[in-house]
PDB file of C-alpha atoms in Angstrom:
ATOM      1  CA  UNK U   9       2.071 -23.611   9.521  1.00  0.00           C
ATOM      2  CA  UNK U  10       3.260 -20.181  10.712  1.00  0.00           C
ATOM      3  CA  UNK U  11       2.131 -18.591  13.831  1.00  0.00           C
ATOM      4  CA  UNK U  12      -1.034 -16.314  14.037  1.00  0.00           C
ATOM      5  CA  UNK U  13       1.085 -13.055  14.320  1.00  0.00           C
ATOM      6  CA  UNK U  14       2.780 -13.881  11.293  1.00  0.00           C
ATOM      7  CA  UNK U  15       0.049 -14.466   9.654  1.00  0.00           C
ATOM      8  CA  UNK U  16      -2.015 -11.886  10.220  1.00  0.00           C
ATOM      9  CA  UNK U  17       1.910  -9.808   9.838  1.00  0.00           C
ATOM     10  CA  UNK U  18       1.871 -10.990   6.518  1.00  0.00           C
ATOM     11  CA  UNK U  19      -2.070  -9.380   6.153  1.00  0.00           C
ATOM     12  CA  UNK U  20      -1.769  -6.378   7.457  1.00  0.00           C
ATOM     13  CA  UNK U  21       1.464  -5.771   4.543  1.00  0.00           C
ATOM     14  CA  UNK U  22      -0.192  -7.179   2.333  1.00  0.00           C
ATOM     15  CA  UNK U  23      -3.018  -4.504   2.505  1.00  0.00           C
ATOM     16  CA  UNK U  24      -1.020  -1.500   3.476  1.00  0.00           C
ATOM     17  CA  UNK U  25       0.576  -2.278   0.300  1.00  0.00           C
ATOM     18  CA  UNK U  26      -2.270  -3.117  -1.734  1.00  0.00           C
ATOM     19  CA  UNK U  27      -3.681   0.425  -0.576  1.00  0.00           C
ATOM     20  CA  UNK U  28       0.301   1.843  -1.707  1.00  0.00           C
ATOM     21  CA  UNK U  29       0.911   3.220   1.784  1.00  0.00           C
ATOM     22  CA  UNK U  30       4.953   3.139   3.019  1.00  0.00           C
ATOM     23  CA  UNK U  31       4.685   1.993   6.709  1.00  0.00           C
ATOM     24  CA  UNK U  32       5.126   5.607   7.832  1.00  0.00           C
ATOM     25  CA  UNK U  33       2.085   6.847   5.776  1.00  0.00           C
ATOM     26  CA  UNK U  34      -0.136   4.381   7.433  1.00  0.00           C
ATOM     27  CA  UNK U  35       1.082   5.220  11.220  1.00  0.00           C
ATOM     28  CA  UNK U  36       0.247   8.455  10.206  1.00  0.00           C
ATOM     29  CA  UNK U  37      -3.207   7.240   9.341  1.00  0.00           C
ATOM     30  CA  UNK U  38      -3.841   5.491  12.373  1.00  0.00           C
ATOM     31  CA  UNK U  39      -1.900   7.290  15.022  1.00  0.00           C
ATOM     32  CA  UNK U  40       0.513   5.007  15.514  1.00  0.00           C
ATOM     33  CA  UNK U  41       4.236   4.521  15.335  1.00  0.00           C
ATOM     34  CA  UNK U  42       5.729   3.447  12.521  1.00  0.00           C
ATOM     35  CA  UNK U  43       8.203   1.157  14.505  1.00  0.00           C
ATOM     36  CA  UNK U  44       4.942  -0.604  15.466  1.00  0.00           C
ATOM     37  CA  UNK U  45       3.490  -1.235  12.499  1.00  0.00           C
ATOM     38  CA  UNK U  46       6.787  -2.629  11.201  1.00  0.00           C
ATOM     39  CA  UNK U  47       6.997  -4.711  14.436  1.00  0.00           C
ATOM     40  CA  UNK U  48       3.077  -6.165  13.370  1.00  0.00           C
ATOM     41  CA  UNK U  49       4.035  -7.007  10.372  1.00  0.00           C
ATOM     42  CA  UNK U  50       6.687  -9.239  11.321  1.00  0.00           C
ATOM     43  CA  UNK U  51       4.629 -10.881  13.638  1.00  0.00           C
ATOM     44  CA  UNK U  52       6.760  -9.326  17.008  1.00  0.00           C
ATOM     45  CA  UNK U  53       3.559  -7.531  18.315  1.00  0.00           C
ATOM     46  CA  UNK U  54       0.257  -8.174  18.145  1.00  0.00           C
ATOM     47  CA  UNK U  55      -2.456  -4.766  18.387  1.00  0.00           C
ATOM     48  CA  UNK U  56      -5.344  -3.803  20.786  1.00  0.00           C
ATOM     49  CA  UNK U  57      -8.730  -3.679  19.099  1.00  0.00           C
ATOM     50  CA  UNK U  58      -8.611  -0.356  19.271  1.00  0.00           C
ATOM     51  CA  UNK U  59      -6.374  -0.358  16.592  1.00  0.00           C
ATOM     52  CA  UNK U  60      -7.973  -3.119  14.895  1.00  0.00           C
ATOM     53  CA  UNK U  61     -10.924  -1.112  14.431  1.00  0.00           C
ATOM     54  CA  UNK U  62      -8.430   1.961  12.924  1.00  0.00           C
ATOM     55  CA  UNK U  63      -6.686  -0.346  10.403  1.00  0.00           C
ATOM     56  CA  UNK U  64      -9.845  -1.569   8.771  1.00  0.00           C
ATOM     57  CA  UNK U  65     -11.001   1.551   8.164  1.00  0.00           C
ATOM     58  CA  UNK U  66      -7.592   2.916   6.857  1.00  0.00           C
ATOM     59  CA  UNK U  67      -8.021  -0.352   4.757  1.00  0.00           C
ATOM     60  CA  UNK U  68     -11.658   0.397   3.823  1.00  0.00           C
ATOM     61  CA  UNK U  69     -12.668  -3.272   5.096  1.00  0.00           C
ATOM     62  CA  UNK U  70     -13.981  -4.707   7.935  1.00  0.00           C
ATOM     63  CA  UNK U  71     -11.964  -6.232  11.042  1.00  0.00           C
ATOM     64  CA  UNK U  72     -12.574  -9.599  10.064  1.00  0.00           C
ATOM     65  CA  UNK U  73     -11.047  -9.119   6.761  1.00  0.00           C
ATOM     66  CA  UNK U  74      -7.812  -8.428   8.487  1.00  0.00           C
ATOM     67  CA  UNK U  75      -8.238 -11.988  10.057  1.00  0.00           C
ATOM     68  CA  UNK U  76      -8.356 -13.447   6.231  1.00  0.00           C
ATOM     69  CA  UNK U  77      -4.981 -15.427   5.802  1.00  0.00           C
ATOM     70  CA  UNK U  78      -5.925 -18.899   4.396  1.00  0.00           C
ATOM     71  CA  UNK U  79      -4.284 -17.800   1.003  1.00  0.00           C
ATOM     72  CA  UNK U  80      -1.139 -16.829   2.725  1.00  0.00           C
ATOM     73  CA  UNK U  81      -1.110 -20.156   4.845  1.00  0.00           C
ATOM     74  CA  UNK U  82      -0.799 -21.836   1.720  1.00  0.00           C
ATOM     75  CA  UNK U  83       2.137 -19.943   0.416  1.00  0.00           C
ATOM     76  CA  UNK U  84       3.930 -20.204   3.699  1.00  0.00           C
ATOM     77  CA  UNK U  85       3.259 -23.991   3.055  1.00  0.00           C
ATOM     78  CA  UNK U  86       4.319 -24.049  -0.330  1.00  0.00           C
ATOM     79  CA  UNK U  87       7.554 -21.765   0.977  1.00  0.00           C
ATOM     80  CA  UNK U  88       7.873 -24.825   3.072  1.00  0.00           C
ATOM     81  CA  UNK U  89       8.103 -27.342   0.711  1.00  0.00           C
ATOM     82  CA  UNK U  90      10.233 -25.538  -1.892  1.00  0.00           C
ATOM     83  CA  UNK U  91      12.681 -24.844   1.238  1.00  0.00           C
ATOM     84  CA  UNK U  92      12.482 -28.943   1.761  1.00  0.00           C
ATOM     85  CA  UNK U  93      13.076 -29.882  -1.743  1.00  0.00           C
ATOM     86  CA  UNK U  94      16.104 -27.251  -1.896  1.00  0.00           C
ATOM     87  CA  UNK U  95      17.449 -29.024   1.015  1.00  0.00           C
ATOM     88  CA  UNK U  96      17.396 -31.992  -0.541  1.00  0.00           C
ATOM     89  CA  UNK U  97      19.054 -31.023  -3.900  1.00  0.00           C
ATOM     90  CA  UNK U  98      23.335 -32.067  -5.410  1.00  0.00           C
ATOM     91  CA  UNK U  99      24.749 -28.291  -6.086  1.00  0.00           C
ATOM     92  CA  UNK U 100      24.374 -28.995  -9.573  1.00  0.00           C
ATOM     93  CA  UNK U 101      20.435 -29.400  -9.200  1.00  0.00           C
ATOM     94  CA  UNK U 102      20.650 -26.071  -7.179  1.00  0.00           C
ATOM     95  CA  UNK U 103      22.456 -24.316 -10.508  1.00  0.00           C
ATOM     96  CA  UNK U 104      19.368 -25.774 -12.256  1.00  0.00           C
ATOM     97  CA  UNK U 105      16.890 -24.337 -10.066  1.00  0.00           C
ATOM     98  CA  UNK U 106      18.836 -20.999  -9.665  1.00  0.00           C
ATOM     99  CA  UNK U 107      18.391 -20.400 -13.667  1.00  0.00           C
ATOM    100  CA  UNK U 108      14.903 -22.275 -14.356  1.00  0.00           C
ATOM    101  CA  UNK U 109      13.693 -19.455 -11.030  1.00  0.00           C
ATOM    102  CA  UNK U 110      15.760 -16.560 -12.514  1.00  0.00           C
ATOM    103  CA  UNK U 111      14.197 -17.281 -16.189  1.00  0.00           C
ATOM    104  CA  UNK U 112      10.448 -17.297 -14.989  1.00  0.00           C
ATOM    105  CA  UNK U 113      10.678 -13.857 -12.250  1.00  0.00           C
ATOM    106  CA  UNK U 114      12.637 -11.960 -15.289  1.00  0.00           C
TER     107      UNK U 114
END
């Protein structure tokens, strides 16, 4: 399972970008520097509620929406297990993989 900051990282982008602001557009938003948000997102820093309270609304949702991660846990888990399984694989099953992947995100 990935840490809490990464998680809630992984949120926060995933809404900025679901609302189609570039990491400067939303610092802009919220007062805050951009460096920042990028370092949230990765899961470096965590935020004061303060600015909890600012990225909801810039989000038009409420703080404990930016808490909601369960469907990226199970990515990261799934991640995981592909990661494994690669691991795991002769270089010719890799080839396989590589084209069967490249074939389906086309």
């Amino acid at each position: 399972m990935a840490s809490g900051n990464k998680l809630f990282g992984k949120r926060i982008k995933e809404l900025r970008e679901k609302n189609r602001y570039t990491q400067e557009q939303l610092s802009e938003i919220i007062d805050l520097d951009y460096q920042t948000i990028s370092r949230i997102e990765t899961g470096y820093y965590f935020t004061s509620y303060e600015n909890l309270e600012k990225l909801a609304k810039a989000f038009h949702v409420e703080i404990k929406d930016l808490f909601d991660t369960k469907h990226l846990e199970e990515t990261v888990n799934l991640e995981k297990e592909i990661t494994k399984m690669l691991e795991q694989s002769s270089e010719e099953e890799k080839k396989l993989i590589y084209k069967i992947v490249s074939a389906v995100i086309k």
